[in-house]
Structures are given as structure tokens and as C-alpha cells.
Amino acid sequence: MRASRDKLQSLIAAEDEAEARRKKERGEEWERYLRREDERKVAQAIKDSQQQLAEIIESWGKAIIVERFFSDVERRMEGVDEALRQHLEGRLKLARQMMGSIDPLDFMANWRAPDDRYRSRYDQSPQPPSGGPKEKQ
């Protein structure tokens, strides 16, 4: 009877050890999943940030073209009669208000950097994808 009890205790201990190993493996697998997901989110934040920055630069470039147009209109208004000039000045003022700011600082203030989008829980600093600018060592 004692042998049976010892064998049963041995089986229970073995099962407890096996369960502890399985639990540890599940925990390690979950941690690997969390790290992969974190890496994916960091990469997506970098990609989204780069895309937004490219769009901001493109929008700013278009705004500069519009401002050049407005400046040319102002220059050409110097040669027209007073009544037409007043009418055109009013139109130009409205057009500028519609276009909004062309200050690059305003454009940059609205940009969301990668860390603004997602911050890694593993404290890795975001790196540009291959082909992007890299820090010199």
C-alpha cells in the first residue's frame, strides 16, 4: 500500500512539474507574441509617421505655389485702376484666409512622430526602415 501511495505521489509530482513546464512555455510564448506585436506596432508607427510627414511636405509645397500665385497677383494689381484693385484686394484677402497658414512650423506642429503614435513597452528606440537615414557610428 505504501508503494502505491509513493507511486501516486510520484505521479502527482510529475504531473505538477509537467503543468509548471507547460505554464512556463505558455508564458514564454505569450511574451514572444507580445514582443512581435510590439515590433509590428513600432514599425507601423514609423511607417505612418513617415507617410504623414511626406504628405505634410507635399501640402506645404502646394501652399508655397499658391503663395507665389498670390504674390504675383499682388504685383500685377499695382498696374490696375483703383476700383478693380480694391475688388481684387478683397478677393485676395478671402483667398488667403481660405488657404490657411503656409508657415512650415504650423505644418510641423501637426506632425505625429512615431513615439507620438506608439511607444514600445520594451524601450526600443524607433529606427527608420532600411534605405532610410541612419545614425553614424
PDB file of C-alpha atoms in Angstrom:
ATOM      1  CA  MET A   1       0.000   0.000   0.000  1.00  0.00           C
ATOM      2  CA  ARG A   2       2.851   2.346   0.828  1.00  0.00           C
ATOM      3  CA  ALA A   3       4.391   1.631  -2.574  1.00  0.00           C
ATOM      4  CA  SER A   4       1.109   2.566  -4.250  1.00  0.00           C
ATOM      5  CA  ARG A   5       0.929   5.780  -2.281  1.00  0.00           C
ATOM      6  CA  ASP A   6       4.564   6.624  -3.115  1.00  0.00           C
ATOM      7  CA  LYS A   7       3.905   5.858  -6.780  1.00  0.00           C
ATOM      8  CA  LEU A   8       0.760   8.039  -6.713  1.00  0.00           C
ATOM      9  CA  GLN A   9       2.670  10.898  -5.074  1.00  0.00           C
ATOM     10  CA  SER A  10       5.414  10.486  -7.658  1.00  0.00           C
ATOM     11  CA  LEU A  11       2.836  10.652 -10.488  1.00  0.00           C
ATOM     12  CA  ILE A  12       1.199  13.724  -8.948  1.00  0.00           C
ATOM     13  CA  ALA A  13       4.586  15.417  -8.564  1.00  0.00           C
ATOM     14  CA  ALA A  14       5.478  14.570 -12.172  1.00  0.00           C
ATOM     15  CA  GLU A  15       2.146  15.973 -13.378  1.00  0.00           C
ATOM     16  CA  ASP A  16       2.663  19.119 -11.289  1.00  0.00           C
ATOM     17  CA  GLU A  17       6.122  19.561 -12.840  1.00  0.00           C
ATOM     18  CA  ALA A  18       4.723  18.975 -16.326  1.00  0.00           C
ATOM     19  CA  GLU A  19       1.955  21.509 -15.691  1.00  0.00           C
ATOM     20  CA  ALA A  20       4.513  24.021 -14.411  1.00  0.00           C
ATOM     21  CA  ARG A  21       6.591  23.493 -17.595  1.00  0.00           C
ATOM     22  CA  ARG A  22       3.504  23.922 -19.795  1.00  0.00           C
ATOM     23  CA  LYS A  23       2.541  27.067 -17.915  1.00  0.00           C
ATOM     24  CA  LYS A  24       6.079  28.427 -18.290  1.00  0.00           C
ATOM     25  CA  GLU A  25       6.078  27.595 -22.025  1.00  0.00           C
ATOM     26  CA  ARG A  26       2.706  29.316 -22.473  1.00  0.00           C
ATOM     27  CA  GLY A  27       4.045  32.363 -20.652  1.00  0.00           C
ATOM     28  CA  GLU A  28       7.174  32.424 -22.806  1.00  0.00           C
ATOM     29  CA  GLU A  29       5.115  32.018 -25.987  1.00  0.00           C
ATOM     30  CA  TRP A  30       2.810  34.840 -24.862  1.00  0.00           C
ATOM     31  CA  GLU A  31       5.823  37.061 -24.201  1.00  0.00           C
ATOM     32  CA  ARG A  32       7.213  36.259 -27.681  1.00  0.00           C
ATOM     33  CA  TYR A  33       3.820  37.150 -29.154  1.00  0.00           C
ATOM     34  CA  LEU A  34       3.740  40.434 -27.219  1.00  0.00           C
ATOM     35  CA  ARG A  35       7.241  41.325 -28.436  1.00  0.00           C
ATOM     36  CA  ARG A  36       6.351  40.514 -32.060  1.00  0.00           C
ATOM     37  CA  GLU A  37       3.179  42.577 -31.750  1.00  0.00           C
ATOM     38  CA  ASP A  38       5.143  45.419 -30.173  1.00  0.00           C
ATOM     39  CA  GLU A  39       7.677  45.311 -33.028  1.00  0.00           C
ATOM     40  CA  ARG A  40       4.825  45.360 -35.549  1.00  0.00           C
ATOM     41  CA  LYS A  41       3.250  48.385 -33.849  1.00  0.00           C
ATOM     42  CA  VAL A  42       6.590  50.229 -33.724  1.00  0.00           C
ATOM     43  CA  ALA A  43       7.150  49.544 -37.432  1.00  0.00           C
ATOM     44  CA  GLN A  44       3.608  50.686 -38.264  1.00  0.00           C
ATOM     45  CA  ALA A  45       4.067  53.874 -36.227  1.00  0.00           C
ATOM     46  CA  ILE A  46       7.276  54.647 -38.130  1.00  0.00           C
ATOM     47  CA  LYS A  47       5.598  53.952 -41.467  1.00  0.00           C
ATOM     48  CA  ASP A  48       2.540  56.073 -40.619  1.00  0.00           C
ATOM     49  CA  SER A  49       4.720  58.902 -39.334  1.00  0.00           C
ATOM     50  CA  GLN A  50       6.856  58.899 -42.477  1.00  0.00           C
ATOM     51  CA  GLN A  51       3.733  58.882 -44.639  1.00  0.00           C
ATOM     52  CA  GLN A  52       2.218  61.802 -42.746  1.00  0.00           C
ATOM     53  CA  LEU A  53       5.479  63.754 -42.966  1.00  0.00           C
ATOM     54  CA  ALA A  54       5.628  63.179 -46.738  1.00  0.00           C
ATOM     55  CA  GLU A  55       2.030  64.402 -47.024  1.00  0.00           C
ATOM     56  CA  ILE A  56       2.830  67.472 -44.912  1.00  0.00           C
ATOM     57  CA  ILE A  57       5.811  68.308 -47.119  1.00  0.00           C
ATOM     58  CA  GLU A  58       3.692  67.872 -50.228  1.00  0.00           C
ATOM     59  CA  SER A  59       0.927  70.075 -48.786  1.00  0.00           C
ATOM     60  CA  TRP A  60       3.444  72.715 -47.793  1.00  0.00           C
ATOM     61  CA  GLY A  61       4.929  72.629 -51.300  1.00  0.00           C
ATOM     62  CA  LYS A  62       1.478  73.218 -52.763  1.00  0.00           C
ATOM     63  CA  ALA A  63       0.888  76.050 -50.288  1.00  0.00           C
ATOM     64  CA  ILE A  64       4.130  77.707 -51.412  1.00  0.00           C
ATOM     65  CA  ILE A  65       2.978  77.541 -55.037  1.00  0.00           C
ATOM     66  CA  VAL A  66      -0.321  79.131 -54.036  1.00  0.00           C
ATOM     67  CA  GLU A  67       1.523  81.865 -52.108  1.00  0.00           C
ATOM     68  CA  ARG A  68       3.680  82.584 -55.156  1.00  0.00           C
ATOM     69  CA  PHE A  69       0.474  82.912 -57.153  1.00  0.00           C
ATOM     70  CA  PHE A  70      -0.941  85.346 -54.593  1.00  0.00           C
ATOM     71  CA  SER A  71       2.297  87.369 -54.636  1.00  0.00           C
ATOM     72  CA  ASP A  72       2.145  87.569 -58.419  1.00  0.00           C
ATOM     73  CA  VAL A  73      -1.475  88.736 -58.211  1.00  0.00           C
ATOM     74  CA  GLU A  74      -0.414  91.466 -55.747  1.00  0.00           C
ATOM     75  CA  ARG A  75       2.404  92.568 -58.012  1.00  0.00           C
ATOM     76  CA  ARG A  76       0.111  92.723 -61.039  1.00  0.00           C
ATOM     77  CA  MET A  77      -2.562  94.650 -59.105  1.00  0.00           C
ATOM     78  CA  GLU A  78      -0.200  97.621 -58.964  1.00  0.00           C
ATOM     79  CA  GLY A  79      -0.958  98.358 -62.599  1.00  0.00           C
ATOM     80  CA  VAL A  80      -4.780  98.295 -62.480  1.00  0.00           C
ATOM     81  CA  ASP A  81      -7.258 101.089 -61.728  1.00  0.00           C
ATOM     82  CA  GLU A  82      -8.272 101.773 -58.114  1.00  0.00           C
ATOM     83  CA  ALA A  83     -11.771 100.243 -58.260  1.00  0.00           C
ATOM     84  CA  LEU A  84     -10.520  96.968 -59.708  1.00  0.00           C
ATOM     85  CA  ARG A  85      -7.586  96.930 -57.288  1.00  0.00           C
ATOM     86  CA  GLN A  86      -9.918  97.257 -54.271  1.00  0.00           C
ATOM     87  CA  HIS A  87     -12.091  94.452 -55.614  1.00  0.00           C
ATOM     88  CA  LEU A  88      -9.050  92.234 -56.239  1.00  0.00           C
ATOM     89  CA  GLU A  89      -7.550  93.020 -52.815  1.00  0.00           C
ATOM     90  CA  GLY A  90     -10.770  91.839 -51.170  1.00  0.00           C
ATOM     91  CA  ARG A  91     -10.753  88.662 -53.233  1.00  0.00           C
ATOM     92  CA  LEU A  92      -7.089  88.066 -52.481  1.00  0.00           C
ATOM     93  CA  LYS A  93      -7.682  88.504 -48.751  1.00  0.00           C
ATOM     94  CA  LEU A  94     -10.526  85.963 -48.859  1.00  0.00           C
ATOM     95  CA  ALA A  95      -8.437  83.527 -50.883  1.00  0.00           C
ATOM     96  CA  ARG A  96      -5.553  83.757 -48.400  1.00  0.00           C
ATOM     97  CA  GLN A  97      -7.916  83.160 -45.490  1.00  0.00           C
ATOM     98  CA  MET A  98      -9.311  80.088 -47.239  1.00  0.00           C
ATOM     99  CA  MET A  99      -5.851  78.650 -47.813  1.00  0.00           C
ATOM    100  CA  GLY A 100      -4.769  78.987 -44.198  1.00  0.00           C
ATOM    101  CA  SER A 101      -1.214  79.037 -42.943  1.00  0.00           C
ATOM    102  CA  ILE A 102       1.806  78.367 -45.106  1.00  0.00           C
ATOM    103  CA  ASP A 103       4.183  78.542 -42.156  1.00  0.00           C
ATOM    104  CA  PRO A 104       6.239  75.323 -42.097  1.00  0.00           C
ATOM    105  CA  LEU A 105       6.212  75.470 -38.282  1.00  0.00           C
ATOM    106  CA  ASP A 106       2.429  75.084 -38.347  1.00  0.00           C
ATOM    107  CA  PHE A 107       2.805  72.082 -40.613  1.00  0.00           C
ATOM    108  CA  MET A 108       5.429  70.509 -38.319  1.00  0.00           C
ATOM    109  CA  ALA A 109       3.349  71.193 -35.213  1.00  0.00           C
ATOM    110  CA  ASN A 110       0.653  68.904 -36.615  1.00  0.00           C
ATOM    111  CA  TRP A 111       3.039  66.048 -37.445  1.00  0.00           C
ATOM    112  CA  ARG A 112       2.846  62.987 -35.210  1.00  0.00           C
ATOM    113  CA  ALA A 113       6.246  61.386 -34.673  1.00  0.00           C
ATOM    114  CA  PRO A 114       6.494  57.598 -34.234  1.00  0.00           C
ATOM    115  CA  ASP A 115       6.643  57.882 -30.425  1.00  0.00           C
ATOM    116  CA  ASP A 116       3.503  60.048 -30.504  1.00  0.00           C
ATOM    117  CA  ARG A 117       1.704  57.197 -32.243  1.00  0.00           C
ATOM    118  CA  TYR A 118       3.033  54.220 -30.291  1.00  0.00           C
ATOM    119  CA  ARG A 119       5.694  53.833 -27.635  1.00  0.00           C
ATOM    120  CA  SER A 120       7.304  50.428 -27.275  1.00  0.00           C
ATOM    121  CA  ARG A 121       6.817  48.801 -23.933  1.00  0.00           C
ATOM    122  CA  TYR A 122      10.317  47.355 -24.373  1.00  0.00           C
ATOM    123  CA  ASP A 123      12.008  50.784 -24.634  1.00  0.00           C
ATOM    124  CA  GLN A 124      13.481  50.297 -28.067  1.00  0.00           C
ATOM    125  CA  SER A 125      14.048  53.486 -29.994  1.00  0.00           C
ATOM    126  CA  PRO A 126      12.340  53.515 -33.391  1.00  0.00           C
ATOM    127  CA  GLN A 127      14.710  53.072 -36.300  1.00  0.00           C
ATOM    128  CA  PRO A 128      13.998  54.069 -39.871  1.00  0.00           C
ATOM    129  CA  PRO A 129      13.439  51.151 -42.217  1.00  0.00           C
ATOM    130  CA  SER A 130      16.326  50.044 -44.387  1.00  0.00           C
ATOM    131  CA  GLY A 131      17.093  52.594 -47.034  1.00  0.00           C
ATOM    132  CA  GLY A 132      16.274  55.491 -44.696  1.00  0.00           C
ATOM    133  CA  PRO A 133      18.737  57.788 -42.973  1.00  0.00           C
ATOM    134  CA  LYS A 134      20.877  56.041 -40.387  1.00  0.00           C
ATOM    135  CA  GLU A 135      22.835  57.352 -37.458  1.00  0.00           C
ATOM    136  CA  LYS A 136      26.610  57.402 -37.966  1.00  0.00           C
ATOM    137  CA  GLN A 137      28.616  55.365 -35.504  1.00  0.00           C
TER     138      GLN A 137
END
